[in-house]
GROMACS .gro file of C-alpha atoms in nm:
model
  385
    1MET     CA    1   0.740  -6.531  -0.962
    2ASN     CA    2   0.717  -6.799  -1.229
    3LEU     CA    3   0.661  -6.709  -1.605
    4PHE     CA    4   0.305  -6.776  -1.604
    5GLY     CA    5   0.250  -6.544  -1.310
    6LYS     CA    6   0.439  -6.251  -1.488
    7VAL     CA    7   0.242  -6.287  -1.795
    8THR     CA    8  -0.077  -6.300  -1.611
    9ARG     CA    9   0.020  -5.996  -1.401
   10ALA     CA   10   0.146  -5.798  -1.706
   11SER     CA   11  -0.196  -5.888  -1.887
   12LEU     CA   12  -0.404  -5.759  -1.593
   13TYR     CA   13  -0.206  -5.439  -1.606
   14LEU     CA   14  -0.259  -5.385  -1.984
   15VAL     CA   15  -0.638  -5.455  -1.946
   16ALA     CA   16  -0.659  -5.221  -1.656
   17ALA     CA   17  -0.473  -4.953  -1.866
   18PHE     CA   18  -0.684  -5.007  -2.163
   19GLY     CA   19  -1.000  -4.973  -1.960
   20THR     CA   20  -0.875  -4.646  -1.823
   21ALA     CA   21  -0.783  -4.501  -2.155
   22ILE     CA   22  -1.132  -4.583  -2.275
   23ALA     CA   23  -1.312  -4.434  -1.973
   24HIS     CA   24  -1.113  -4.116  -2.014
   25ALA     CA   25  -1.174  -4.113  -2.384
   26ALA     CA   26  -1.556  -4.173  -2.356
   27GLU     CA   27  -1.792  -3.877  -2.371
   28ASN     CA   28  -2.167  -3.843  -2.346
   29MET     CA   29  -2.330  -3.810  -2.686
   30PRO     CA   30  -2.543  -3.525  -2.747
   31GLY     CA   31  -2.900  -3.637  -2.794
   32GLY     CA   32  -2.784  -4.003  -2.730
   33PRO     CA   33  -2.648  -4.241  -2.481
   34ALA     CA   34  -2.450  -4.126  -2.173
   35VAL     CA   35  -2.127  -4.302  -2.055
   36ASN     CA   36  -2.213  -4.588  -1.806
   37GLN     CA   37  -2.597  -4.520  -1.880
   38LEU     CA   38  -2.811  -4.796  -1.701
   39ASN     CA   39  -3.170  -4.653  -1.747
   40PHE     CA   40  -3.365  -4.561  -2.036
   41ALA     CA   41  -3.280  -4.236  -2.239
   42ALA     CA   42  -3.392  -3.935  -2.086
   43PRO     CA   43  -3.759  -3.861  -2.201
   44ALA     CA   44  -3.823  -3.602  -2.451
   45THR     CA   45  -4.210  -3.694  -2.491
   46LYS     CA   46  -4.496  -3.743  -2.264
   47ILE     CA   47  -4.503  -4.105  -2.396
   48MET     CA   48  -4.153  -4.167  -2.296
   49GLN     CA   49  -4.219  -4.018  -1.951
   50GLU     CA   50  -4.492  -4.279  -1.910
   51ILE     CA   51  -4.274  -4.559  -2.026
   52HIS     CA   52  -4.013  -4.447  -1.744
   53TRP     CA   53  -4.288  -4.456  -1.496
   54LEU     CA   54  -4.428  -4.802  -1.609
   55HIS     CA   55  -4.062  -4.940  -1.620
   56TRP     CA   56  -4.006  -4.845  -1.252
   57MET     CA   57  -4.342  -4.906  -1.122
   58MET     CA   58  -4.326  -5.292  -1.281
   59LEU     CA   59  -3.954  -5.344  -1.168
   60ILE     CA   60  -4.032  -5.231  -0.804
   61ILE     CA   61  -4.350  -5.468  -0.801
   62CYS     CA   62  -4.137  -5.766  -0.933
   63ALA     CA   63  -3.851  -5.695  -0.689
   64LEU     CA   64  -4.094  -5.689  -0.400
   65ILE     CA   65  -4.249  -6.029  -0.512
   66PHE     CA   66  -3.910  -6.155  -0.561
   67ILE     CA   67  -3.800  -6.062  -0.224
   68GLY     CA   68  -4.132  -6.179  -0.050
   69VAL     CA   69  -4.130  -6.517  -0.224
   70PHE     CA   70  -3.768  -6.615  -0.164
   71GLY     CA   71  -3.759  -6.462   0.159
   72VAL     CA   72  -4.044  -6.688   0.293
   73MET     CA   73  -3.882  -6.987   0.113
   74PHE     CA   74  -3.551  -6.940   0.267
   75TYR     CA   75  -3.710  -6.859   0.606
   76SER     CA   76  -3.900  -7.181   0.595
   77ILE     CA   77  -3.585  -7.403   0.486
   78LEU     CA   78  -3.385  -7.252   0.764
   79LYS     CA   79  -3.651  -7.233   1.051
   80HIS     CA   80  -3.810  -7.564   0.977
   81ARG     CA   81  -3.532  -7.801   0.884
   82LYS     CA   82  -3.508  -8.146   1.014
   83SER     CA   83  -3.201  -8.073   1.204
   84LEU     CA   84  -3.389  -7.857   1.431
   85GLY     CA   85  -3.632  -8.119   1.508
   86ALA     CA   86  -3.899  -7.953   1.281
   87LYS     CA   87  -4.181  -8.167   1.190
   88SER     CA   88  -4.361  -8.140   0.873
   89ALA     CA   89  -4.728  -8.062   0.886
   90SER     CA   90  -4.984  -8.268   0.718
   91PHE     CA   91  -5.297  -8.122   0.547
   92HIS     CA   92  -5.473  -8.156   0.221
   93GLU     CA   93  -5.638  -7.835   0.113
   94SER     CA   94  -5.707  -7.496   0.226
   95THR     CA   95  -5.986  -7.287   0.050
   96THR     CA   96  -5.861  -6.985   0.221
   97VAL     CA   97  -5.512  -7.014   0.095
   98GLU     CA   98  -5.625  -7.085  -0.256
   99ILE     CA   99  -5.841  -6.778  -0.265
  100ILE     CA  100  -5.561  -6.567  -0.148
  101TRP     CA  101  -5.303  -6.674  -0.402
  102THR     CA  102  -5.558  -6.639  -0.687
  103VAL     CA  103  -5.701  -6.286  -0.591
  104ILE     CA  104  -5.383  -6.110  -0.506
  105PRO     CA  105  -5.182  -6.213  -0.812
  106LEU     CA  106  -5.490  -6.113  -1.021
  107LEU     CA  107  -5.512  -5.781  -0.854
  108ILE     CA  108  -5.130  -5.719  -0.909
  109VAL     CA  109  -5.163  -5.809  -1.293
  110ILE     CA  110  -5.470  -5.575  -1.314
  111GLY     CA  111  -5.275  -5.287  -1.144
  112MET     CA  112  -4.988  -5.343  -1.404
  113ALA     CA  113  -5.206  -5.387  -1.693
  114LEU     CA  114  -5.442  -5.091  -1.648
  115PRO     CA  115  -5.170  -4.825  -1.691
  116ALA     CA  116  -4.971  -5.017  -1.946
  117THR     CA  117  -5.273  -5.063  -2.171
  118LYS     CA  118  -5.350  -4.676  -2.142
  119THR     CA  119  -4.978  -4.600  -2.263
  120VAL     CA  120  -5.010  -4.847  -2.540
  121VAL     CA  121  -5.330  -4.706  -2.673
  122ALA     CA  122  -5.201  -4.359  -2.668
  123MET     CA  123  -4.886  -4.474  -2.849
  124LYS     CA  124  -5.114  -4.587  -3.116
  125ASP     CA  125  -5.327  -4.284  -3.159
  126THR     CA  126  -5.198  -4.103  -3.472
  127THR     CA  127  -5.501  -3.888  -3.506
  128ASN     CA  128  -5.502  -3.499  -3.523
  129SER     CA  129  -5.156  -3.472  -3.617
  130ASP     CA  130  -4.998  -3.143  -3.725
  131ILE     CA  131  -4.745  -3.269  -3.960
  132THR     CA  132  -4.714  -3.607  -4.152
  133ILE     CA  133  -4.389  -3.750  -4.254
  134LYS     CA  134  -4.335  -4.056  -4.469
  135THR     CA  135  -4.029  -4.231  -4.357
  136THR     CA  136  -3.859  -4.495  -4.590
  137GLY     CA  137  -3.590  -4.722  -4.491
  138TYR     CA  138  -3.329  -4.801  -4.760
  139GLN     CA  139  -3.015  -5.017  -4.754
  140TRP     CA  140  -2.857  -4.823  -4.571
  141LYS     CA  141  -3.010  -4.473  -4.530
  142TRP     CA  142  -3.355  -4.318  -4.459
  143GLY     CA  143  -3.581  -4.115  -4.699
  144TYR     CA  144  -3.814  -3.859  -4.545
  145ASP     CA  145  -4.108  -3.706  -4.734
  146TYR     CA  146  -4.320  -3.418  -4.564
  147ILE     CA  147  -4.645  -3.507  -4.704
  148LYS     CA  148  -4.895  -3.297  -4.453
  149GLY     CA  149  -4.879  -2.978  -4.282
  150GLU     CA  150  -4.609  -2.725  -4.275
  151GLY     CA  151  -4.324  -2.844  -4.506
  152GLU     CA  152  -4.553  -3.036  -4.722
  153GLY     CA  153  -4.332  -3.122  -5.055
  154ILE     CA  154  -4.009  -3.144  -4.894
  155SER     CA  155  -3.834  -3.453  -4.940
  156PHE     CA  156  -3.460  -3.576  -4.898
  157LEU     CA  157  -3.229  -3.865  -4.802
  158SER     CA  158  -3.048  -3.898  -4.472
  159THR     CA  159  -2.717  -4.082  -4.470
  160MET     CA  160  -2.462  -4.140  -4.207
  161SER     CA  161  -2.195  -3.886  -4.248
  162THR     CA  162  -1.903  -4.051  -4.021
  163SER     CA  163  -1.627  -4.072  -4.256
  164ARG     CA  164  -1.479  -4.419  -4.362
  165GLU     CA  165  -1.151  -4.303  -4.242
  166ALA     CA  166  -1.280  -4.265  -3.878
  167ILE     CA  167  -1.472  -4.609  -3.903
  168ASN     CA  168  -1.143  -4.773  -4.016
  169ASN     CA  169  -0.946  -4.597  -3.726
  170LEU     CA  170  -0.755  -4.375  -3.975
  171ALA     CA  171  -0.903  -4.060  -3.842
  172PRO     CA  172  -1.030  -3.954  -3.488
  173LYS     CA  173  -1.366  -4.042  -3.364
  174SER     CA  174  -1.623  -3.759  -3.271
  175ASN     CA  175  -1.863  -3.794  -2.974
  176THR     CA  176  -2.144  -3.853  -3.223
  177TYR     CA  177  -1.949  -4.143  -3.396
  178LEU     CA  178  -2.171  -4.360  -3.624
  179MET     CA  179  -2.474  -4.149  -3.499
  180GLU     CA  180  -2.441  -3.844  -3.712
  181VAL     CA  181  -2.614  -3.787  -4.074
  182ASP     CA  182  -2.574  -3.525  -4.362
  183ASN     CA  183  -2.942  -3.427  -4.343
  184GLU     CA  184  -3.145  -3.441  -4.027
  185MET     CA  185  -3.512  -3.475  -3.982
  186VAL     CA  186  -3.630  -3.126  -3.859
  187VAL     CA  187  -3.965  -3.082  -3.659
  188PRO     CA  188  -4.111  -2.809  -3.453
  189VAL     CA  189  -4.135  -2.838  -3.059
  190GLY     CA  190  -4.463  -2.892  -2.908
  191LYS     CA  191  -4.637  -3.038  -3.250
  192LYS     CA  192  -4.767  -3.370  -3.301
  193ILE     CA  193  -4.578  -3.548  -3.563
  194ARG     CA  194  -4.724  -3.850  -3.748
  195LEU     CA  195  -4.460  -4.086  -3.895
  196ILE     CA  196  -4.569  -4.311  -4.180
  197THR     CA  197  -4.306  -4.593  -4.219
  198THR     CA  198  -4.236  -4.830  -4.507
  199ALA     CA  199  -3.918  -4.963  -4.655
  200ASN     CA  200  -3.766  -5.015  -5.007
  201ASP     CA  201  -3.585  -5.331  -4.971
  202VAL     CA  202  -3.601  -5.535  -4.634
  203ILE     CA  203  -3.734  -5.475  -4.294
  204HIS     CA  204  -3.581  -5.160  -4.106
  205SER     CA  205  -3.688  -5.013  -3.790
  206TRP     CA  206  -3.723  -4.638  -3.710
  207THR     CA  207  -3.613  -4.578  -3.349
  208ILE     CA  208  -3.547  -4.286  -3.116
  209PRO     CA  209  -3.529  -4.387  -2.754
  210ALA     CA  210  -3.584  -4.042  -2.614
  211PHE     CA  211  -3.921  -4.032  -2.783
  212GLY     CA  212  -4.031  -4.378  -2.696
  213VAL     CA  213  -4.068  -4.460  -3.050
  214LYS     CA  214  -3.960  -4.786  -3.249
  215GLN     CA  215  -4.166  -4.851  -3.556
  216ASP     CA  216  -4.094  -5.122  -3.795
  217ALA     CA  217  -4.064  -5.013  -4.167
  218ILE     CA  218  -4.155  -5.317  -4.386
  219PRO     CA  219  -4.151  -5.336  -4.759
  220GLY     CA  220  -4.503  -5.328  -4.931
  221PHE     CA  221  -4.667  -5.228  -4.580
  222VAL     CA  222  -4.744  -4.892  -4.443
  223ARG     CA  223  -4.720  -4.847  -4.055
  224ASP     CA  224  -4.755  -4.547  -3.843
  225THR     CA  225  -4.672  -4.395  -3.501
  226TRP     CA  226  -4.631  -4.045  -3.368
  227PHE     CA  227  -4.434  -3.822  -3.121
  228ARG     CA  228  -4.454  -3.476  -2.982
  229ALA     CA  229  -4.131  -3.336  -2.858
  230ASP     CA  230  -4.146  -3.137  -2.560
  231THR     CA  231  -3.776  -3.025  -2.573
  232ILE     CA  232  -3.561  -2.839  -2.824
  233GLY     CA  233  -3.249  -3.017  -2.935
  234LYS     CA  234  -3.114  -3.309  -3.135
  235PHE     CA  235  -3.201  -3.644  -3.049
  236ARG     CA  236  -3.053  -3.967  -3.185
  237GLY     CA  237  -3.136  -4.315  -3.281
  238GLN     CA  238  -3.056  -4.583  -3.543
  239CYS     CA  239  -3.224  -4.872  -3.733
  240SER     CA  240  -3.289  -5.140  -3.464
  241GLU     CA  241  -3.383  -5.413  -3.713
  242LEU     CA  242  -3.095  -5.623  -3.856
  243CYS     CA  243  -3.101  -5.519  -4.212
  244GLY     CA  244  -2.775  -5.636  -4.370
  245ALA     CA  245  -2.401  -5.562  -4.387
  246GLU     CA  246  -2.426  -5.190  -4.310
  247HIS     CA  247  -2.710  -5.215  -4.039
  248ALA     CA  248  -2.475  -5.042  -3.794
  249PHE     CA  249  -2.426  -4.748  -4.014
  250MET     CA  250  -2.797  -4.634  -4.042
  251PRO     CA  251  -2.849  -4.357  -3.773
  252ILE     CA  252  -3.139  -4.128  -3.725
  253VAL     CA  253  -3.111  -3.776  -3.601
  254VAL     CA  254  -3.411  -3.558  -3.517
  255ASN     CA  255  -3.355  -3.190  -3.488
  256VAL     CA  256  -3.631  -3.024  -3.269
  257VAL     CA  257  -3.656  -2.650  -3.311
  258SER     CA  258  -3.880  -2.352  -3.223
  259GLN     CA  259  -4.182  -2.293  -3.468
  260ASP     CA  260  -4.007  -1.967  -3.599
  261ASP     CA  261  -3.682  -2.184  -3.667
  262TYR     CA  262  -3.888  -2.449  -3.824
  263THR     CA  263  -4.064  -2.189  -4.055
  264LYS     CA  264  -3.730  -2.060  -4.140
  265TRP     CA  265  -3.597  -2.409  -4.219
  266VAL     CA  266  -3.893  -2.500  -4.433
  267GLU     CA  267  -3.834  -2.183  -4.638
  268GLU     CA  268  -3.461  -2.251  -4.701
  269LYS     CA  269  -3.506  -2.605  -4.763
  270LYS     CA  270  -3.776  -2.550  -5.036
  271LYS     CA  271  -3.538  -2.290  -5.221
  272GLU     CA  272  -3.252  -2.537  -5.178
  273MET     CA  273  -3.479  -2.823  -5.332
  274GLY     CA  274  -3.570  -2.573  -5.630
  275ALA     CA  275  -3.207  -2.466  -5.676
  276ALA     CA  276  -3.097  -2.831  -5.706
  277SER     CA  277  -3.371  -2.944  -5.944
  278ASP     CA  278  -3.244  -3.082  -6.255
  279ASP     CA  279  -3.306  -2.927  -6.606
  280PRO     CA  280  -3.329  -3.239  -6.816
  281THR     CA  281  -3.210  -3.033  -7.139
  282LYS     CA  282  -2.903  -2.897  -6.956
  283VAL     CA  283  -2.565  -3.029  -7.094
  284TYR     CA  284  -2.293  -3.090  -6.845
  285THR     CA  285  -1.909  -3.128  -6.908
  286LEU     CA  286  -1.715  -3.444  -6.795
  287ASP     CA  287  -1.562  -3.238  -6.499
  288GLU     CA  288  -1.885  -3.119  -6.385
  289GLN     CA  289  -2.054  -3.463  -6.377
  290LYS     CA  290  -1.738  -3.637  -6.223
  291GLU     CA  291  -1.731  -3.383  -5.939
  292ARG     CA  292  -2.099  -3.424  -5.872
  293GLY     CA  293  -2.094  -3.798  -5.925
  294ALA     CA  294  -1.815  -3.825  -5.654
  295LYS     CA  295  -2.044  -3.670  -5.401
  296VAL     CA  296  -2.337  -3.895  -5.497
  297TYR     CA  297  -2.099  -4.204  -5.518
  298ALA     CA  298  -1.964  -4.130  -5.164
  299ALA     CA  299  -2.314  -4.082  -5.002
  300ASN     CA  300  -2.489  -4.361  -5.169
  301CYS     CA  301  -2.248  -4.625  -5.327
  302ALA     CA  302  -1.931  -4.642  -5.142
  303ALA     CA  303  -2.064  -4.838  -4.851
  304CYS     CA  304  -2.096  -5.130  -5.070
  305HIS     CA  305  -1.867  -5.104  -5.356
  306GLN     CA  306  -1.590  -4.938  -5.137
  307PRO     CA  307  -1.441  -4.588  -5.213
  308ASN     CA  308  -1.184  -4.723  -5.428
  309GLY     CA  309  -1.445  -4.900  -5.647
  310LYS     CA  310  -1.294  -5.264  -5.562
  311GLY     CA  311  -1.630  -5.394  -5.418
  312ALA     CA  312  -1.683  -5.643  -5.123
  313GLY     CA  313  -1.894  -5.955  -5.093
  314ALA     CA  314  -2.208  -5.956  -5.275
  315PHE     CA  315  -2.112  -5.616  -5.433
  316PRO     CA  316  -1.885  -5.634  -5.730
  317ALA     CA  317  -1.594  -5.429  -5.796
  318LEU     CA  318  -1.668  -5.123  -6.035
  319ASP     CA  319  -1.300  -5.061  -6.108
  320GLY     CA  320  -1.249  -5.248  -6.428
  321SER     CA  321  -1.616  -5.381  -6.452
  322LYS     CA  322  -1.744  -5.504  -6.776
  323VAL     CA  323  -2.080  -5.360  -6.696
  324VAL     CA  324  -1.941  -5.013  -6.604
  325ASN     CA  325  -1.692  -5.012  -6.910
  326GLY     CA  326  -1.938  -5.189  -7.156
  327PRO     CA  327  -2.271  -5.048  -7.326
  328LYS     CA  328  -2.447  -4.772  -7.135
  329ALA     CA  329  -2.797  -4.975  -7.151
  330GLY     CA  330  -2.651  -5.234  -6.904
  331GLN     CA  331  -2.561  -4.997  -6.647
  332TYR     CA  332  -2.864  -4.804  -6.705
  333ASN     CA  333  -3.091  -5.095  -6.622
  334ILE     CA  334  -2.899  -5.193  -6.311
  335LEU     CA  335  -2.895  -4.829  -6.170
  336ILE     CA  336  -3.274  -4.777  -6.243
  337ASN     CA  337  -3.416  -5.119  -6.178
  338GLY     CA  338  -3.162  -5.282  -5.953
  339LYS     CA  339  -3.019  -5.641  -5.957
  340GLY     CA  340  -2.970  -5.885  -5.682
  341ALA     CA  341  -2.845  -5.704  -5.383
  342MET     CA  342  -2.814  -5.378  -5.566
  343PRO     CA  343  -3.138  -5.176  -5.495
  344LYS     CA  344  -3.308  -4.972  -5.761
  345TRP     CA  345  -3.213  -4.600  -5.755
  346ALA     CA  346  -3.484  -4.477  -5.982
  347GLY     CA  347  -3.722  -4.267  -5.757
  348VAL     CA  348  -3.460  -4.286  -5.465
  349ILE     CA  349  -3.231  -4.010  -5.591
  350SER     CA  350  -3.273  -3.788  -5.894
  351ASP     CA  351  -3.216  -3.854  -6.263
  352GLY     CA  352  -2.944  -3.605  -6.250
  353ASP     CA  353  -2.767  -3.780  -5.953
  354ILE     CA  354  -2.794  -4.110  -6.132
  355ALA     CA  355  -2.659  -3.951  -6.442
  356ALA     CA  356  -2.366  -3.794  -6.237
  357VAL     CA  357  -2.280  -4.118  -6.070
  358MET     CA  358  -2.279  -4.310  -6.388
  359THR     CA  359  -2.051  -4.058  -6.536
  360TYR     CA  360  -1.828  -4.085  -6.227
  361THR     CA  361  -1.798  -4.455  -6.209
  362ARG     CA  362  -1.725  -4.468  -6.579
  363ASN     CA  363  -1.450  -4.238  -6.541
  364ALA     CA  364  -1.278  -4.307  -6.202
  365TRP     CA  365  -1.011  -4.536  -6.091
  366GLY     CA  366  -0.891  -4.739  -6.392
  367ASN     CA  367  -1.201  -4.661  -6.586
  368LYS     CA  368  -1.144  -4.415  -6.853
  369THR     CA  369  -1.450  -4.421  -7.117
  370GLY     CA  370  -1.456  -4.040  -7.153
  371GLU     CA  371  -1.834  -4.059  -7.171
  372VAL     CA  372  -2.058  -3.814  -7.024
  373ILE     CA  373  -2.397  -3.916  -6.926
  374GLN     CA  374  -2.663  -3.625  -6.918
  375THR     CA  375  -2.979  -3.616  -6.715
  376GLN     CA  376  -3.194  -3.642  -7.045
  377ASP     CA  377  -3.028  -3.986  -7.100
  378ILE     CA  378  -3.171  -4.120  -6.776
  379VAL     CA  379  -3.511  -3.974  -6.840
  380SER     CA  380  -3.508  -4.142  -7.170
  381ALA     CA  381  -3.395  -4.489  -7.032
  382ARG     CA  382  -3.665  -4.465  -6.775
  383ALA     CA  383  -3.913  -4.416  -7.042
  384GLY     CA  384  -3.769  -4.711  -7.244
  385LYS     CA  385  -3.646  -4.498  -7.529
   0.00000   0.00000   0.00000
């Protein structure tokens, strides 16, 4: 065997071994896609069940038309070819044929359109909802505000919880890799949930395949959709509109629970929000603000400015930054109002979190200003004082 043959054979063995390793390593994702999945996600709502039925109904109709048309075509080509002595017929018009090839396709289209229209109309009917949740897309996370129904007043951000070490192949990957979040949307089973979608920066799209829901979130516009989950469990999706460098790191997780568990979650979440609310008059130490700021930075800033503060692409380095190490007013302005690719954080995270992350960046890595930013400083900066 020549050298080329040996190299080719070795390459094939390597590819086969790699493929086998991947197959053994792959696992079904709870609430997400399955290994070697070919069909849509298993339905968890009535709407998704109807989408499944429509998909297979139309696929079968298209397949039968394909087989019929090409079957007749190839039969005609083979049976009536010149080599068998076939002679072509000579005719000009056939009213019967024209009526048939007009009426039959029309009936097929009507048969496909009626059930599809019924499902599309049902998908758009957001009336009589039990709970209304406002969903806001950010680069790159989701914000949830429960604005009507049980849980009204609850609000939180949902950020991907997969570690940077796992993304960079420095740590093992879980079976929910890139599809796990720190704060899941929680809803009760069997209740109609109305979603109001919008965005803070660019177009995003809120998508859960198992619910049959895909709704764009557009800055300056309010769109809505709905779902009613029939099954308890966690269901996963992700932003399905190309929204920037971290588009692949914007998952969605909906935790569908029983009514009793939902009521308990609402009570616990409201207590948690009350405990976390900031007293603007409270004075924190440098270590307290740095500890809190490190968590805020990891959840909201590290994706763009990197965990080591070195920056990337359009996002400048914070380590050694003239803005971070300069007058506080300059950093206040950027954090509160945004600048260029940097979104505004006022109204997205709390004033206390902004103060903490500002303290952290001014005293992390090579930055050693020794300054402690308090919540009241951010309140005053937002008021223009």
